[in-house]
Amino acid sequence: MLDTQMLHDVGIVGVPVLLILAGLFFNNKGLGDLRAELNDRFNRVDQRFDQMDQRFDRMDERLDRTDADLRQFYHLSGKLEGRVDSIEKRL
C-alpha cells in the first residue's frame, strides 16, 4: 500500500514538476513572440544584404565602364603612337 512518506514525496516533487510542465506546454505565446522577433531580425538582415548586393552591382557596372574607357584610351594611344612614329620617319 501507499504509505504517508511516499504520498508526501509525490506531492512535494511531482506536483511542482507537473505544474511547470503544464505552464511550459500552455505558454506558447512567449515562443510565438520570440519567433516573430527572430523573423523580423532575419528579414532586416536580408534587406541589408540585398542593399549590399545592389551596391556591389553598381560598383561592378562602374568598373566595367572604367575598363571599357581604359581599353579605348589604350587603343587610341596606340594609334596616336603609330602616327607619331610615321611622322617622325618622314622627317
Coordinates of N, CA and C in Angstrom, one line a residue:
M1 N 0.8 -1.2 0.0 CA 0.0 0.0 0.0 C 0.9 1.3 0.0
L2 N 0.3 2.4 -0.3 CA 1.0 3.6 -0.3 C 1.1 4.1 1.1
D3 N 2.3 4.4 1.5 CA 2.5 5.0 2.8 C 2.5 6.5 2.8
T4 N 2.5 7.1 3.9 CA 2.4 8.6 4.0 C 3.6 9.2 3.5
Q5 N 4.8 8.7 3.7 CA 6.0 9.2 3.2 C 6.0 9.3 1.7
M6 N 5.6 8.2 1.0 CA 5.5 8.2 -0.4 C 4.6 9.2 -1.0
L7 N 3.4 9.4 -0.4 CA 2.5 10.4 -0.8 C 3.0 11.8 -0.6
H8 N 3.7 12.0 0.4 CA 4.4 13.3 0.7 C 5.4 13.6 -0.3
D9 N 6.3 12.6 -0.7 CA 7.3 12.8 -1.7 C 6.7 13.1 -3.1
V10 N 5.6 12.4 -3.4 CA 4.9 12.6 -4.7 C 4.4 14.1 -4.7
G11 N 3.8 14.5 -3.6 CA 3.2 15.8 -3.5 C 4.3 16.9 -3.6
I12 N 5.4 16.7 -2.9 CA 6.4 17.7 -2.9 C 7.2 17.8 -4.2
V13 N 7.4 16.7 -4.8 CA 8.2 16.7 -6.1 C 7.3 16.7 -7.3
G14 N 6.3 15.8 -7.3 CA 5.5 15.6 -8.5 C 4.7 16.8 -8.9
V15 N 4.0 17.4 -7.9 CA 3.0 18.4 -8.3 C 3.7 19.6 -8.8
P16 N 4.8 20.1 -8.3 CA 5.5 21.3 -8.9 C 6.1 21.0 -10.3
V17 N 6.5 19.7 -10.5 CA 7.0 19.4 -11.8 C 5.9 19.4 -12.8
L18 N 4.8 18.8 -12.4 CA 3.6 18.8 -13.3 C 3.1 20.2 -13.6
L19 N 3.2 21.1 -12.6 CA 2.8 22.5 -12.9 C 3.7 23.2 -13.8
I20 N 5.0 23.0 -13.6 CA 6.0 23.6 -14.5 C 5.8 23.1 -16.0
L21 N 5.6 21.8 -16.1 CA 5.4 21.2 -17.5 C 4.2 21.8 -18.1
A22 N 3.1 21.9 -17.3 CA 1.8 22.4 -17.8 C 2.0 23.9 -18.2
G23 N 2.7 24.6 -17.4 CA 3.0 26.0 -17.8 C 3.8 26.1 -19.1
L24 N 4.8 25.3 -19.2 CA 5.6 25.3 -20.5 C 4.7 24.9 -21.7
F25 N 3.9 23.9 -21.5 CA 3.1 23.4 -22.5 C 2.0 24.4 -23.0
F26 N 1.4 25.1 -22.1 CA 0.3 26.0 -22.4 C 0.8 27.4 -22.7
N27 N 2.0 27.7 -22.4 CA 2.6 29.1 -22.6 C 3.4 29.1 -23.9
N28 N 2.7 29.0 -25.0 CA 3.4 29.1 -26.3 C 3.4 30.5 -26.8
K29 N 2.7 31.4 -26.1 CA 2.7 32.8 -26.6 C 4.1 33.4 -26.6
G30 N 4.9 33.1 -25.6 CA 6.3 33.6 -25.5 C 7.1 33.1 -26.6
L31 N 6.9 31.8 -27.0 CA 7.7 31.2 -28.1 C 7.3 31.9 -29.4
G32 N 6.0 32.1 -29.6 CA 5.5 32.8 -30.8 C 6.1 34.2 -30.9
D33 N 6.1 34.9 -29.8 CA 6.7 36.3 -29.8 C 8.2 36.2 -30.2
L34 N 8.9 35.3 -29.6 CA 10.3 35.1 -29.9 C 10.5 34.8 -31.4
R35 N 9.7 33.9 -31.9 CA 9.8 33.5 -33.3 C 9.5 34.7 -34.2
A36 N 8.5 35.5 -33.8 CA 8.2 36.7 -34.6 C 9.4 37.7 -34.6
E37 N 10.0 37.9 -33.4 CA 11.1 38.8 -33.3 C 12.3 38.3 -34.1
L38 N 12.6 37.0 -34.1 CA 13.7 36.5 -34.8 C 13.4 36.6 -36.3
N39 N 12.2 36.3 -36.8 CA 11.9 36.5 -38.2 C 12.0 38.0 -38.6
D40 N 11.6 38.9 -37.8 CA 11.8 40.3 -38.1 C 13.3 40.7 -38.2
R41 N 14.1 40.2 -37.3 CA 15.5 40.5 -37.4 C 16.2 39.8 -38.6
F42 N 15.8 38.6 -39.0 CA 16.3 38.0 -40.2 C 15.9 38.7 -41.4
N43 N 14.7 39.2 -41.4 CA 14.2 40.0 -42.6 C 15.0 41.3 -42.8
R44 N 15.3 41.9 -41.6 CA 16.1 43.1 -41.7 C 17.6 42.8 -42.2
V45 N 18.1 41.7 -41.8 CA 19.4 41.3 -42.2 C 19.4 41.0 -43.7
D46 N 18.3 40.3 -44.2 CA 18.2 40.0 -45.6 C 18.1 41.3 -46.4
Q47 N 17.4 42.3 -45.9 CA 17.3 43.6 -46.6 C 18.6 44.3 -46.7
R48 N 19.4 44.2 -45.6 CA 20.8 44.8 -45.7 C 21.7 44.1 -46.7
F49 N 21.5 42.7 -46.7 CA 22.3 42.0 -47.7 C 21.9 42.4 -49.1
D50 N 20.6 42.6 -49.3 CA 20.1 43.0 -50.6 C 20.6 44.4 -51.0
Q51 N 20.7 45.3 -50.0 CA 21.3 46.6 -50.3 C 22.7 46.5 -50.7
M52 N 23.5 45.6 -50.0 CA 24.9 45.4 -50.3 C 25.1 44.8 -51.7
D53 N 24.2 43.9 -52.0 CA 24.3 43.3 -53.4 C 24.1 44.4 -54.4
Q54 N 23.1 45.3 -54.2 CA 22.9 46.3 -55.1 C 24.1 47.3 -55.2
R55 N 24.7 47.6 -54.1 CA 25.9 48.4 -54.2 C 27.0 47.7 -54.9
F56 N 27.2 46.4 -54.7 CA 28.3 45.7 -55.4 C 28.0 45.6 -56.9
D57 N 26.7 45.5 -57.3 CA 26.3 45.5 -58.7 C 26.6 46.9 -59.3
R58 N 26.3 48.0 -58.6 CA 26.7 49.3 -59.1 C 28.2 49.5 -59.3
M59 N 28.9 48.9 -58.3 CA 30.4 49.0 -58.4 C 30.9 48.2 -59.6
D60 N 30.3 47.0 -59.8 CA 30.7 46.2 -61.0 C 30.5 47.0 -62.3
E61 N 29.3 47.6 -62.3 CA 29.0 48.4 -63.6 C 30.0 49.5 -63.8
R62 N 30.3 50.2 -62.7 CA 31.3 51.3 -62.8 C 32.7 50.8 -63.2
L63 N 33.1 49.7 -62.6 CA 34.4 49.1 -63.0 C 34.4 48.6 -64.5
D64 N 33.3 48.1 -64.9 CA 33.2 47.7 -66.3 C 33.3 48.9 -67.3
R65 N 32.6 50.0 -66.9 CA 32.7 51.2 -67.7 C 34.1 51.8 -67.7
T66 N 34.7 51.8 -66.6 CA 36.1 52.3 -66.5 C 37.0 51.4 -67.3
D67 N 36.8 50.1 -67.2 CA 37.6 49.2 -68.0 C 37.5 49.4 -69.5
A68 N 36.2 49.6 -69.9 CA 36.0 49.9 -71.4 C 36.6 51.2 -71.8
D69 N 36.5 52.2 -70.9 CA 37.2 53.5 -71.2 C 38.7 53.4 -71.3
L70 N 39.3 52.6 -70.4 CA 40.7 52.4 -70.5 C 41.2 51.7 -71.7
R71 N 40.4 50.7 -72.1 CA 40.7 49.9 -73.3 C 40.6 50.9 -74.5
Q72 N 39.6 51.7 -74.6 CA 39.5 52.7 -75.7 C 40.7 53.7 -75.6
F73 N 41.1 54.1 -74.4 CA 42.2 55.0 -74.3 C 43.5 54.4 -74.8
Y74 N 43.8 53.1 -74.4 CA 45.0 52.5 -74.8 C 45.0 52.2 -76.3
H75 N 43.8 51.9 -76.9 CA 43.7 51.7 -78.3 C 44.0 53.0 -79.1
L76 N 43.4 54.1 -78.6 CA 43.6 55.4 -79.2 C 45.1 55.8 -79.0
S77 N 45.7 55.6 -77.9 CA 47.1 56.0 -77.7 C 48.0 55.2 -78.6
G78 N 47.6 53.9 -78.8 CA 48.4 53.1 -79.7 C 48.4 53.6 -81.1
K79 N 47.2 54.0 -81.6 CA 47.0 54.6 -82.9 C 47.8 55.9 -83.0
L80 N 47.7 56.8 -82.0 CA 48.5 58.0 -82.0 C 50.0 57.8 -82.0
E81 N 50.4 56.8 -81.3 CA 51.9 56.5 -81.2 C 52.3 56.0 -82.6
G82 N 51.5 55.2 -83.3 CA 51.8 54.8 -84.6 C 51.9 56.0 -85.6
R83 N 51.0 56.9 -85.5 CA 51.0 58.1 -86.3 C 52.2 59.0 -86.0
V84 N 52.6 59.1 -84.8 CA 53.8 59.9 -84.4 C 55.0 59.2 -85.0
D85 N 55.1 57.9 -84.9 CA 56.2 57.2 -85.5 C 56.3 57.4 -87.0
S86 N 55.2 57.4 -87.7 CA 55.2 57.6 -89.1 C 55.6 59.0 -89.5
I87 N 55.2 59.9 -88.7 CA 55.6 61.3 -88.9 C 57.1 61.5 -88.6
E88 N 57.6 60.9 -87.6 CA 59.0 61.0 -87.3 C 59.8 60.4 -88.4
K89 N 59.4 59.3 -89.0 CA 60.1 58.7 -90.1 C 60.2 59.6 -91.3
R90 N 59.1 60.3 -91.5 CA 59.1 61.2 -92.7 C 60.0 62.4 -92.5
L91 N 60.2 62.8 -91.3 CA 61.1 63.9 -91.0 C 62.5 63.5 -91.1

